[in-house]
Short mmCIF file of C-alpha atoms in Angstrom, two decimals:
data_model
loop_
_atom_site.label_atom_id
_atom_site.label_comp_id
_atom_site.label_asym_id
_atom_site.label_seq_id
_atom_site.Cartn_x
_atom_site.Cartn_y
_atom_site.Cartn_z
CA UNK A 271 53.19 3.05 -68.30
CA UNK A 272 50.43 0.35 -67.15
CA UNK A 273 48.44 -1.43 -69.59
CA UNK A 274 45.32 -0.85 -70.65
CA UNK A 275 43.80 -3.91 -68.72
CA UNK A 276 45.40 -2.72 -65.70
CA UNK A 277 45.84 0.39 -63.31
CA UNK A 278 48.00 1.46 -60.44
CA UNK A 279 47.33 3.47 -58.24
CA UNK A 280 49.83 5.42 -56.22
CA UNK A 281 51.06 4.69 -52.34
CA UNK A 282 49.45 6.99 -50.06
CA UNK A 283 49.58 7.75 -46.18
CA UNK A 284 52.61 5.42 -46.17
CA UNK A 285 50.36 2.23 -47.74
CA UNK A 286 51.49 0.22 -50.93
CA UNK A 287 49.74 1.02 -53.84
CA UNK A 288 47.43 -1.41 -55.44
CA UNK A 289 46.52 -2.77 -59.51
CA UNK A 290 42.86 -3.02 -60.31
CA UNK A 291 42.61 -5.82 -62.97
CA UNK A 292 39.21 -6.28 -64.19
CA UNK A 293 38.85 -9.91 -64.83
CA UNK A 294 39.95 -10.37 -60.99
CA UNK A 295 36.99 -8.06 -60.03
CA UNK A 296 34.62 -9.89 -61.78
CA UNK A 297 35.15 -13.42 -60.14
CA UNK A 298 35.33 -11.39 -56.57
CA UNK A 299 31.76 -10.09 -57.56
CA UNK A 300 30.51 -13.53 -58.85
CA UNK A 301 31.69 -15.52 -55.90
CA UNK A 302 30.34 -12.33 -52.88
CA UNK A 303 26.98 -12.64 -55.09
CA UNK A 304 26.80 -16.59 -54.29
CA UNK A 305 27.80 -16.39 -50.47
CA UNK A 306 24.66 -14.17 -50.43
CA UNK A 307 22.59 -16.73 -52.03
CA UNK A 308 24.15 -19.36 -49.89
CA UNK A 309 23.74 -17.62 -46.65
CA UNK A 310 19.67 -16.31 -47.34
CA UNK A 311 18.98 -20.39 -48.43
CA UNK A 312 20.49 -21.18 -44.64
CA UNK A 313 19.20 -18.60 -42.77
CA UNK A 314 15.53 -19.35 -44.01
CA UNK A 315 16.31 -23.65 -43.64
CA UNK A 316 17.00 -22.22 -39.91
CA UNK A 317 13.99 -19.73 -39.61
CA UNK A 318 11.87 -23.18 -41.52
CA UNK A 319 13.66 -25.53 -38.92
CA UNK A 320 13.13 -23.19 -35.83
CA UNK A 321 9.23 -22.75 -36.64
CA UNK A 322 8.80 -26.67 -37.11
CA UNK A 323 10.32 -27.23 -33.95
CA UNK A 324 8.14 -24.20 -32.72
CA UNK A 325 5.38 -25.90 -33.85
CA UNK A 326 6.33 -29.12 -32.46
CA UNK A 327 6.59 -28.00 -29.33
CA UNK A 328 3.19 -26.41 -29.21
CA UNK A 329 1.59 -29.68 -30.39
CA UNK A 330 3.05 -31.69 -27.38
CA UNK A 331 1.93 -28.56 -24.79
CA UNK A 332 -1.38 -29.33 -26.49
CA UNK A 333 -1.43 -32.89 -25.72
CA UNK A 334 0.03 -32.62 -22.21
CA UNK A 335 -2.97 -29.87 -21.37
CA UNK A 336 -5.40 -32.00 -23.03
CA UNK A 337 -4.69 -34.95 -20.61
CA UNK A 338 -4.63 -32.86 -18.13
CA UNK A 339 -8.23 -31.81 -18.93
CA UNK A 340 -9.21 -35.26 -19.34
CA UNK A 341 -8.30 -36.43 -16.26
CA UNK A 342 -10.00 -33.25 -14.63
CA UNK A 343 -13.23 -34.11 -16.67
CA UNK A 344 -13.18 -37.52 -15.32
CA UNK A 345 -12.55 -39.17 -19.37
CA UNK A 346 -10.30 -41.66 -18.36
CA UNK A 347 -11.43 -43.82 -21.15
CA UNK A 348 -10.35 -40.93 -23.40
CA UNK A 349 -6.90 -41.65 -21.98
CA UNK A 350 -6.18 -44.27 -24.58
CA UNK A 351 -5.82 -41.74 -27.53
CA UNK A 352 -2.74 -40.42 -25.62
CA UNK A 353 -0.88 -43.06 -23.89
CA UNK A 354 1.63 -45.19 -25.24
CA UNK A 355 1.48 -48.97 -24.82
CA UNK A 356 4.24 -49.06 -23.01
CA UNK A 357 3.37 -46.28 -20.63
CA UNK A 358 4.73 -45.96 -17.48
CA UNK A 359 4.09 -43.53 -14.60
CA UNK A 360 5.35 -42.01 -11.90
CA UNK A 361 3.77 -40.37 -8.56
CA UNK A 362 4.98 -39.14 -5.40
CA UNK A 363 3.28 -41.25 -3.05
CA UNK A 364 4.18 -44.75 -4.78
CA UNK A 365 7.49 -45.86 -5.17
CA UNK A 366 6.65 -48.22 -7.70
CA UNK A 367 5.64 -47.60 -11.54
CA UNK A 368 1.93 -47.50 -13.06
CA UNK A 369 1.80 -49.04 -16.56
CA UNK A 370 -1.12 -47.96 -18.58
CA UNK A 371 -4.32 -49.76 -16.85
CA UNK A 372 -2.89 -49.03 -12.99
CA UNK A 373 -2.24 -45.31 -14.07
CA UNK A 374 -5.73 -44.53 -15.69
CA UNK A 375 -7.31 -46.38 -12.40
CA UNK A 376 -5.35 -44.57 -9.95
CA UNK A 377 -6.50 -40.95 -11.96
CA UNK A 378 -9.92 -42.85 -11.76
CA UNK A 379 -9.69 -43.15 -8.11
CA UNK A 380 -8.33 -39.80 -7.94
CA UNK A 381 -11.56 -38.02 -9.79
CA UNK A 382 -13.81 -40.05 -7.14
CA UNK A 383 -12.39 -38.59 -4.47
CA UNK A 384 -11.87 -35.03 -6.02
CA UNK A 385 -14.82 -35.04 -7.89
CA UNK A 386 -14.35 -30.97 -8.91
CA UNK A 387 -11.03 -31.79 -9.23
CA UNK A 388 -8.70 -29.11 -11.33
CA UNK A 389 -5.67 -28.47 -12.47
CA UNK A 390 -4.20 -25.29 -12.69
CA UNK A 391 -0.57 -24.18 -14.36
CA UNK A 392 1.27 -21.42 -13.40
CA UNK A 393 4.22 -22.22 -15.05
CA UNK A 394 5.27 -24.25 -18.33
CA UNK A 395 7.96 -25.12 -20.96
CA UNK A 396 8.32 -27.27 -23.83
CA UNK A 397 10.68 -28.94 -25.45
CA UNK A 398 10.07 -31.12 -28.76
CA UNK A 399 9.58 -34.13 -27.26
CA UNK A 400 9.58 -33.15 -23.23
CA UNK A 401 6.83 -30.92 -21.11
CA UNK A 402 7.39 -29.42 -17.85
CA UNK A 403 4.43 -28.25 -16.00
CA UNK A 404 4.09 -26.46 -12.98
CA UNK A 405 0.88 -25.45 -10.94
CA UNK A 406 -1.80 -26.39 -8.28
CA UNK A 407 -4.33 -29.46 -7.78
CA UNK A 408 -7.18 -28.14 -6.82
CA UNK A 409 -10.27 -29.99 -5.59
CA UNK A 410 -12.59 -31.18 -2.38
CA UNK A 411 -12.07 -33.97 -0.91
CA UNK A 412 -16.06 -36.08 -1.32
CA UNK A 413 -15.32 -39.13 -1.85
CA UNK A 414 -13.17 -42.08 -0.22
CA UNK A 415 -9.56 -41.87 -0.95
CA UNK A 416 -7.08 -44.66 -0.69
CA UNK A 417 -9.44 -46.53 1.29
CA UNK A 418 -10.48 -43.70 3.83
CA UNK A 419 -13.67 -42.02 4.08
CA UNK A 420 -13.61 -38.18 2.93
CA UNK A 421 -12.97 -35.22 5.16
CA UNK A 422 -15.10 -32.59 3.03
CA UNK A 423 -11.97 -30.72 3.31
CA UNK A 424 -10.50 -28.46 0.09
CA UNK A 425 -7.17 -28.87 -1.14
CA UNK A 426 -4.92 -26.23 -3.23
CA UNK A 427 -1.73 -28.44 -3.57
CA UNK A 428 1.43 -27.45 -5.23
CA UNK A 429 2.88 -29.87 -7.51
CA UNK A 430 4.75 -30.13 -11.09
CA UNK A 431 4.53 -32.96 -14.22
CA UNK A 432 6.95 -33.88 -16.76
CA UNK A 433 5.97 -35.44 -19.83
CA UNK A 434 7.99 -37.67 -22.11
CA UNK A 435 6.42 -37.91 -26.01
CA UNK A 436 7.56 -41.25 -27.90
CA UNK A 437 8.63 -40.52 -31.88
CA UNK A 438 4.58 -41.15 -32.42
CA UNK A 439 3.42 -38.17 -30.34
CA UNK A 440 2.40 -40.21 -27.46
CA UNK A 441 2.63 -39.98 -23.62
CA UNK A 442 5.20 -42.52 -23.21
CA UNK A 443 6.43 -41.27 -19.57
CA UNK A 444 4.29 -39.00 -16.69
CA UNK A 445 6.03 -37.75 -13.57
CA UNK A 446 4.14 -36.43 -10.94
CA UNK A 447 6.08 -34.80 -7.71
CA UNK A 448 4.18 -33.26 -4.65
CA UNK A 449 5.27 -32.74 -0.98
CA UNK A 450 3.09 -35.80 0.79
CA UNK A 451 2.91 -33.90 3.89
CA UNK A 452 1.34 -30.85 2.63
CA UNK A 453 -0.88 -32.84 1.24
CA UNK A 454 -2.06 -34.74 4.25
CA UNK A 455 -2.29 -31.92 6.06
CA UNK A 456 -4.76 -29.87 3.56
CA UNK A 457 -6.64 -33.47 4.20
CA UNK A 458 -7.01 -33.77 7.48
CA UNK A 459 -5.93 -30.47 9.03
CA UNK A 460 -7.79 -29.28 12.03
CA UNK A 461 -11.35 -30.13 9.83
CA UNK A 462 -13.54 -32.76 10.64
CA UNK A 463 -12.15 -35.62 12.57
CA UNK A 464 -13.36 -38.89 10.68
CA UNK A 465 -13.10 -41.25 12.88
CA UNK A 466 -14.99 -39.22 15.60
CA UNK A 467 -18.16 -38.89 12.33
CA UNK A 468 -17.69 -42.60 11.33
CA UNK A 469 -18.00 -43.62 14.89
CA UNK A 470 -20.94 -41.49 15.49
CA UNK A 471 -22.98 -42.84 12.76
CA UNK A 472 -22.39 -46.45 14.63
CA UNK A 473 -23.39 -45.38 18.19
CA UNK A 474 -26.88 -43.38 16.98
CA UNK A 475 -27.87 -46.54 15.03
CA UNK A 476 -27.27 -48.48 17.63
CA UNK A 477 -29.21 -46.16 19.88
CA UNK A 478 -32.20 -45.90 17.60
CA UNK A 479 -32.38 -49.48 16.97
CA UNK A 480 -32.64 -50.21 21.21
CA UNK A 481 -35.02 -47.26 21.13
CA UNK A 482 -37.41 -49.31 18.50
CA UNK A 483 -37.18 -45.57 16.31
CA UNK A 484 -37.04 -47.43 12.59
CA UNK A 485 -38.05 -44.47 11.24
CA UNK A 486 -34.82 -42.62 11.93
CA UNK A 487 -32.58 -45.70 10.58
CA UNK A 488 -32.39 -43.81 7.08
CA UNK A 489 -30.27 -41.37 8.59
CA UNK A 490 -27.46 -43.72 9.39
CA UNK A 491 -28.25 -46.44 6.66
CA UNK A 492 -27.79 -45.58 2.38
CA UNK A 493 -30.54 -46.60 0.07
CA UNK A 494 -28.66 -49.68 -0.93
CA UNK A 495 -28.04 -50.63 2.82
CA UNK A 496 -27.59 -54.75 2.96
CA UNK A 497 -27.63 -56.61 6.56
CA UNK A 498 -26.95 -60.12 7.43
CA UNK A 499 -27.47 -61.78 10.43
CA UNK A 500 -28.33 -64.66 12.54
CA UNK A 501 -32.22 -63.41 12.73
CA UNK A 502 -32.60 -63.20 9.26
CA UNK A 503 -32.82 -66.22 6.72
CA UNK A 504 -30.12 -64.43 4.18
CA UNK A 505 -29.09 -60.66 3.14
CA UNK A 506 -31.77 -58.20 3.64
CA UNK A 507 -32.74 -55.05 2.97
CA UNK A 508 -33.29 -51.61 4.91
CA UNK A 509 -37.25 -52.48 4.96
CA UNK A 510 -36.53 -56.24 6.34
CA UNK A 511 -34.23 -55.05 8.93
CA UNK A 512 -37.02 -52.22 10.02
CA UNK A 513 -39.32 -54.83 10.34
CA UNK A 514 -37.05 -57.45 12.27
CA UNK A 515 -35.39 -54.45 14.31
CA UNK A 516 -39.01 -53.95 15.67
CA UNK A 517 -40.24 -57.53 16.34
CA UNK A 518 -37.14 -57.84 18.18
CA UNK A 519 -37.77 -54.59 20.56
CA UNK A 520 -41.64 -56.04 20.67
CA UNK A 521 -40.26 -59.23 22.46
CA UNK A 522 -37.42 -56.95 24.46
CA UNK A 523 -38.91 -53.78 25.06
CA UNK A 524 -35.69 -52.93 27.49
CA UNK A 525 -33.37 -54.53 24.84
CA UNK A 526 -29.91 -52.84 25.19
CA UNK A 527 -26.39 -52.87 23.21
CA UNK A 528 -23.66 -52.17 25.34
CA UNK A 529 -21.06 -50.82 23.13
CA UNK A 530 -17.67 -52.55 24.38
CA UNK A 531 -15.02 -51.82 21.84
CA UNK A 532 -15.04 -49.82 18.74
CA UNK A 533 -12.24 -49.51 16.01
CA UNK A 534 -12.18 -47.58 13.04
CA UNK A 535 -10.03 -48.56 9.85
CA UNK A 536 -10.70 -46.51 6.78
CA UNK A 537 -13.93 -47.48 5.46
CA UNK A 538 -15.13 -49.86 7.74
CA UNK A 539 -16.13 -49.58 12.04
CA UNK A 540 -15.96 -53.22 13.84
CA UNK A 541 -17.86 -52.73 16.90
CA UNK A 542 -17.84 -55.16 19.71
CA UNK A 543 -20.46 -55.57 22.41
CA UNK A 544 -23.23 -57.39 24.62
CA UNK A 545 -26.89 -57.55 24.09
CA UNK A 546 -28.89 -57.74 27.52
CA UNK A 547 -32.58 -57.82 27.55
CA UNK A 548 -36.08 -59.35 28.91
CA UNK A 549 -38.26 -61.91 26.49
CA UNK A 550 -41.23 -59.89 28.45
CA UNK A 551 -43.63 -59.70 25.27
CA UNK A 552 -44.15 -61.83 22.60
CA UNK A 553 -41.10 -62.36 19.98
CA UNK A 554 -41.17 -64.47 16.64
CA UNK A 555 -44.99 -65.09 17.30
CA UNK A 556 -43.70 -67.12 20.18
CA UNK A 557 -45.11 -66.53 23.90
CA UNK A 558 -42.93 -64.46 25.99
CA UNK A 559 -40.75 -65.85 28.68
CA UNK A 560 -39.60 -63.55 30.88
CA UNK A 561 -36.14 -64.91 30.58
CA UNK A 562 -33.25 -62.74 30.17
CA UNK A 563 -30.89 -63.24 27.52
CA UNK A 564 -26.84 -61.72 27.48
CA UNK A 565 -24.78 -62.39 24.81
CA UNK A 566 -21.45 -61.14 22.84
CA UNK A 567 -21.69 -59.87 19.50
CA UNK A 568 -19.37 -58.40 16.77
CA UNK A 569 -20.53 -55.93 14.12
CA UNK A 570 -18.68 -54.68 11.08
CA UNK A 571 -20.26 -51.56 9.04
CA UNK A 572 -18.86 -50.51 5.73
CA UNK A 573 -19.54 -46.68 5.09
CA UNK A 574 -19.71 -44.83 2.33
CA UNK A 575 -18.86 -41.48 1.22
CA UNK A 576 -21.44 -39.85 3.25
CA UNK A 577 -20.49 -41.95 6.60
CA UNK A 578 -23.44 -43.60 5.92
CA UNK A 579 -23.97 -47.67 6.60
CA UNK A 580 -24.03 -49.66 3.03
CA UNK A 581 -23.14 -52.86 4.60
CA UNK A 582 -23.51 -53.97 7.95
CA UNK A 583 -22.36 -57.95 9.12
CA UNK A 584 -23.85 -58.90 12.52
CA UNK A 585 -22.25 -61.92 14.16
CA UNK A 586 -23.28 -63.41 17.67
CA UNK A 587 -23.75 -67.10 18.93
CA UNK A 588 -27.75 -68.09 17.66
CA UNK A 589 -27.39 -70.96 19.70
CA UNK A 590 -26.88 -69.61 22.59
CA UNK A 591 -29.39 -66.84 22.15
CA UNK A 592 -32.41 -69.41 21.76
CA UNK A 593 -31.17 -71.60 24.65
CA UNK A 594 -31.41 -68.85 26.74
CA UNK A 595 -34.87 -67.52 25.69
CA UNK A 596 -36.07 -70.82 25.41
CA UNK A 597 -35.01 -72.82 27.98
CA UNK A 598 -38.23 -73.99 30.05
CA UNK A 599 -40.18 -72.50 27.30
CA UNK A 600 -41.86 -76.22 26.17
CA UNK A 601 -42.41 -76.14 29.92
CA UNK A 602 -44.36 -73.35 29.65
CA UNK A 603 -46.43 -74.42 27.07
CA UNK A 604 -47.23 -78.22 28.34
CA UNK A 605 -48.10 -76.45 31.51
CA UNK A 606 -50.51 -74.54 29.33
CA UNK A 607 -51.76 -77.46 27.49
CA UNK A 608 -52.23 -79.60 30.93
CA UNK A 609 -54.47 -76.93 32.24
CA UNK A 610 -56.65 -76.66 29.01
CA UNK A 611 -57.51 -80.49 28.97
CA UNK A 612 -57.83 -80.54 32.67
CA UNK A 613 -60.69 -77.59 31.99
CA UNK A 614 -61.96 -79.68 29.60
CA UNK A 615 -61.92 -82.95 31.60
CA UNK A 616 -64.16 -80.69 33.95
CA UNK A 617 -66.54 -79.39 31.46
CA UNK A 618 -65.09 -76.06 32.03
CA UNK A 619 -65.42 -75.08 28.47
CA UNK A 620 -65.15 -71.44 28.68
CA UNK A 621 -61.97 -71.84 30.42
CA UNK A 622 -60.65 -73.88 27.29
CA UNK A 623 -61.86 -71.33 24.70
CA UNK A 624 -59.92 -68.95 26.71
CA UNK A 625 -56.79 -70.17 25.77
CA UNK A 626 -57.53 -69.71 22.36
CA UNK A 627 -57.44 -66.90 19.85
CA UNK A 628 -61.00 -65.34 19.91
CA UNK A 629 -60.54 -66.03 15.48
CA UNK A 630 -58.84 -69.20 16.35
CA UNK A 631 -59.84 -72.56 14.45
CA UNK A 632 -60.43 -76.16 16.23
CA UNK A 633 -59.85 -78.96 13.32
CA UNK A 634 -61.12 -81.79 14.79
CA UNK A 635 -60.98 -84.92 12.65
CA UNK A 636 -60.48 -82.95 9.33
CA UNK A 637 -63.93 -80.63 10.21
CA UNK A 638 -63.39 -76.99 10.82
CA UNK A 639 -64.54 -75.57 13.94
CA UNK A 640 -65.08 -72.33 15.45
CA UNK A 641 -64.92 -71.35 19.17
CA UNK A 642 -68.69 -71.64 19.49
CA UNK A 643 -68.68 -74.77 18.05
CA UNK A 644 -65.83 -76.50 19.45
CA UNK A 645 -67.65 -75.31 22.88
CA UNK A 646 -71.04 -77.26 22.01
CA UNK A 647 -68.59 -80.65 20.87
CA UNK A 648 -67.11 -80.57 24.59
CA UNK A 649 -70.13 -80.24 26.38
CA UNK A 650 -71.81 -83.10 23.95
CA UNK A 651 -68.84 -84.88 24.98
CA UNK A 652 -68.95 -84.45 28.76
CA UNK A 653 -72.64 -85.59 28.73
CA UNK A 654 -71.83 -88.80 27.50
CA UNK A 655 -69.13 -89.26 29.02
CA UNK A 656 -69.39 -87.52 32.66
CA UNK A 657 -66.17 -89.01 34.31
CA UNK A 658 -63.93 -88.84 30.55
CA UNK A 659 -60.26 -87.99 31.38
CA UNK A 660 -57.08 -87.34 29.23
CA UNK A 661 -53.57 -88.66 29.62
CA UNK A 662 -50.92 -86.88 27.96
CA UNK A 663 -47.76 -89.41 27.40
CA UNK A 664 -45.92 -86.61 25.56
CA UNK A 665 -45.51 -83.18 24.75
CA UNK A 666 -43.17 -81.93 22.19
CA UNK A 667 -42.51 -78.38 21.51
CA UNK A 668 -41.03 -77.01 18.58
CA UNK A 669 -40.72 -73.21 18.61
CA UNK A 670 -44.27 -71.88 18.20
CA UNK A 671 -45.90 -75.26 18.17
CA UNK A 672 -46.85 -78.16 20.51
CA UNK A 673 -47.59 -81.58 19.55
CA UNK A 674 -49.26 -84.10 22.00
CA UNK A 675 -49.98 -87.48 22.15
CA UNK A 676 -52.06 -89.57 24.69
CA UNK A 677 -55.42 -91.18 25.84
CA UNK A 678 -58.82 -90.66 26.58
CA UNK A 679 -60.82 -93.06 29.07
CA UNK A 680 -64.34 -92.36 30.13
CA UNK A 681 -67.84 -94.43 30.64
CA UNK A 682 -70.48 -93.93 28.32
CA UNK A 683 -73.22 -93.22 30.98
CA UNK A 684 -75.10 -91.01 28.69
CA UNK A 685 -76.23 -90.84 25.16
CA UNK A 686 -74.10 -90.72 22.70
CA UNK A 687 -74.47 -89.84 18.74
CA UNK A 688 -78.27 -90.58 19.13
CA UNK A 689 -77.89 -94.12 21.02
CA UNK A 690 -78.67 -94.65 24.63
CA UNK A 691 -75.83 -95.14 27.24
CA UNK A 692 -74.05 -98.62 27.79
CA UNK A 693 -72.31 -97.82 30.75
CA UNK A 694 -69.32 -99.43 28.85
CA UNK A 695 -65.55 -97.73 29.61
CA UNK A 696 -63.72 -97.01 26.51
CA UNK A 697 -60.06 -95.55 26.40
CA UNK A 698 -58.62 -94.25 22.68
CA UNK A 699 -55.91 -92.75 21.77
CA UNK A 700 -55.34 -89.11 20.04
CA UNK A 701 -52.87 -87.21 18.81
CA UNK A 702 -52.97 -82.80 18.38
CA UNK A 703 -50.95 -80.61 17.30
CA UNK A 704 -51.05 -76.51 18.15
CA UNK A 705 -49.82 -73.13 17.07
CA UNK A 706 -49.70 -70.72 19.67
CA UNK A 707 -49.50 -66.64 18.58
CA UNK A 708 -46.94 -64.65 19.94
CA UNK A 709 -49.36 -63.59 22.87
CA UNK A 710 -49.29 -67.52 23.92
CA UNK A 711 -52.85 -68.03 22.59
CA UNK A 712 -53.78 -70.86 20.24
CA UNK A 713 -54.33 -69.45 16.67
CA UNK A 714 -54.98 -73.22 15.42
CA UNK A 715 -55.48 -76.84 16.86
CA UNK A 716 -55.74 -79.98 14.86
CA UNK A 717 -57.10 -83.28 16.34
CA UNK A 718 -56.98 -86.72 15.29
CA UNK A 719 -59.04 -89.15 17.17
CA UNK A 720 -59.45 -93.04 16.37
CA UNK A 721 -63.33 -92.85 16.37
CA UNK A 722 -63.47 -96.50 14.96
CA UNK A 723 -62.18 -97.81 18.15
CA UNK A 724 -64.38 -95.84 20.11
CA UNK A 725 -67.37 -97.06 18.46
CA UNK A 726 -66.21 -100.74 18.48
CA UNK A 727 -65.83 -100.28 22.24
CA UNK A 728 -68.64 -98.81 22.97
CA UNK A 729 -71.54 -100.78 20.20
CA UNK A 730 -69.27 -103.96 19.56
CA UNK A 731 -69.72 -107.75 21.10
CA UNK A 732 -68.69 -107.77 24.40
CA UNK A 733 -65.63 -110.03 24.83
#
């Protein structure tokens, strides 16, 4: 018979029988109650571990979005919060690595030209320290990109990012990938052709400005439009070049720039041609010539993003230009000159006022004259001196002005400054200078005569 600590049971169905023993049972119990314990403490370190890894990975979604945003938003300078120091990045259409500064200027340069730029996910996963984003760039293209002038054209590209996070939670890595070519064709495409719009800016300034229309420059220049040139004294403005664009078609009303050559490169038209026109009205408050003037130039324009001029470099030999408008010119005013003291030798005097400005201004030994009055001082002059005559030794001509020197010889054979005649012959010298207005009258004279002489000759002790 079994003990009382113990019982067997019998074999059935062919199986051994078995022996409960109590204080067996109870360490079975003991050691299934602890597995349970042991297996609920690893199951929730899993379900703690899985959630902080859960969480993890949300956080770095987060961040990758929110740079994403940034960049859309144009808050590069926000970038800083989420870049690494040692950043580097990656982008399809540069084989070499950004670090930090060339990355946030290329996204710069990126927002310029996309300035409703957007991105858009379609697809996403995230992995502690890793993002993988998938989804389309969209944007329109208004501003210069990568040195080219914008072709108002939208774009809807495909393209996908992976993210590295360093151990701080900060972009350490950035890969971009899109297909170039898909790309450059949503650019350009069959839209607007920009070298045909860059070029035709060029042409219609160049046609308003031999047409003398100044008003209509503002539609080819920008408000910040600079010029330099060999007509102007250093870099002007729209309003300067107006005003020198129209004293230029004053003096060459058939002026004419014969376009030669014209290449576009990106932001910039270099335009090569020859400027033929008549001097046939006055220029530079000079006289007109009549002398035609041909001559090369080169002009570069810079555009901006509206194919508008902001910068325009005009380049053509000066020197040749004035020898060719002026050569003969001091001819032409000596010749001028010649005649007015021969009038005035005569006692012609109207004919000498009318080479003067009607407001013009005779200063004749430091006194002021007007036309009137410089009249009633030659006729004064003729009657005491009936057979007086000028000789001109030299003329010399410096762009709007003449300067003269010579003689004057005459007999006093009548009175003169309130004493009787002496019938003596007196020659003195003189020197003048004149300005001459654009319409080849004199504006201003001055006159220096050695009066001392004069009166020694005429009242001193005969020798």
């Amino acid at each position: 018979m079994a003990s009382a600590q113990s019982v067997k049971f019998p074999a059935l169905f062919g199986w051994g029988g078995c022996v409960y023993e109590p204080h067996r049972f109870r360490i079975y119990s003991l050691t299934l109650v602890f597995m349970k314990k042991l297996i609920a403490c690893m199951l929730a370190a899993v379900l703690l571990l899985a959630n902080e890894l859960m969480s993890q990975d949300k956080k770095t979604l987060q961040t990758a979005k929110t740079y994403f945003t940034w960049v859309d938003q144009g808050k590069t300078h926000h970038l800083n919060k989420l870049l690494a120091e040692d950043f580097s990045g990656n982008i399809s259409f540069d084989v070499n690595p950004l670090d930090k500064a060339g990355w946030k200027a290329m996204m710069e340069s990126l927002k310029a030209a996309f300035p409703d730029m957007k991105h858009e996910f379609q697809a996403e996963i995230s992995e502690k320290d890793k993002v993988a984003l998938k989804g389309l760039l969209k944007g329109t293209n208004n501003g210069n990109y990568m040195g080219q002038l914008p072709t108002n054209k939208a774009i809807a590209l495909p393209f996908s990012a992976v993210l590295l996070f360093n151990q701080k939670g900060k972009l350490s890595t950035i890969s971009m990938s899109f297909d170039p070519r898909v790309f450059d064709m949503q650019m350009v495409g069959e839209g607007e052709n920009r070298t045909g719009r860059a070029k035709q800016t060029i042409t219609g300034f160049f046609a308003a400005i031999d047409a003398g229309e100044t008003d209509r420059f503002s539609e080819f220049c920008a408000p910040n439009f600079k010029v330099t040139s060999p007509l102007l004294s250093g870099e002007s403005d729209l309003a300067v070049f107006q005003s020198n664009s129209s004293i230029l078609r004053l003096g060459f009303p058939d002026m004419k720039h014969e376009i030669t050559r014209m290449e576009y490169t990106g932001t910039h038209v270099m335009t090569t041609g020859v400027f033929r026109g008549t001097n046939s009205g006055p220029y530079s408050e000079n006289l007109a010539t009549n002398r035609k003037v041909e001559f090369p130039f080169l002009v570069l324009d810079e555009l901006d993003a509206k194919y508008k001029i902001s910068n325009r470099w005009i380049m053509f030999d000066g020197q040749s230009f004035n020898t060719q408008l002026y050569e003969g010119y001091s001819q032409v005013l000596e010749n001028l000159l010649r005649e007015m003291f021969a009038a005035s030798d005569a006692g012609d005097v109207d004919k000498v006022v009318s080479y003067w400005d009607e407001y013009g201004k005779s200063n004749y030994n430091g006194a002021e004259h007007s036309m009137d009055e410089l009249k009633t001082r030659l006729k004064n002059f003729k009657k005491s001196f009936p057979d007086i005559q000028r000789t001109i030794d030299a003329v010399t001509v410096c762009g709007n002005r003449a300067h003269v020197r010579g003689t004057v010889s005459g007999t006093q054979s009548g009175p003169y400054m309130g004493k009787p005649a002496t019938n003596r012959r007196a020659t003195i010298g003189f020197m003048a200078e004149y300005l001459f207005n654009g319409k080849g009258k004199i504006e201003a004279g001055w006159t220096e005569v050695d009066f001392g002489a004069l009166n020694d000759q005429l009242f001193g002790k005969k020798r």
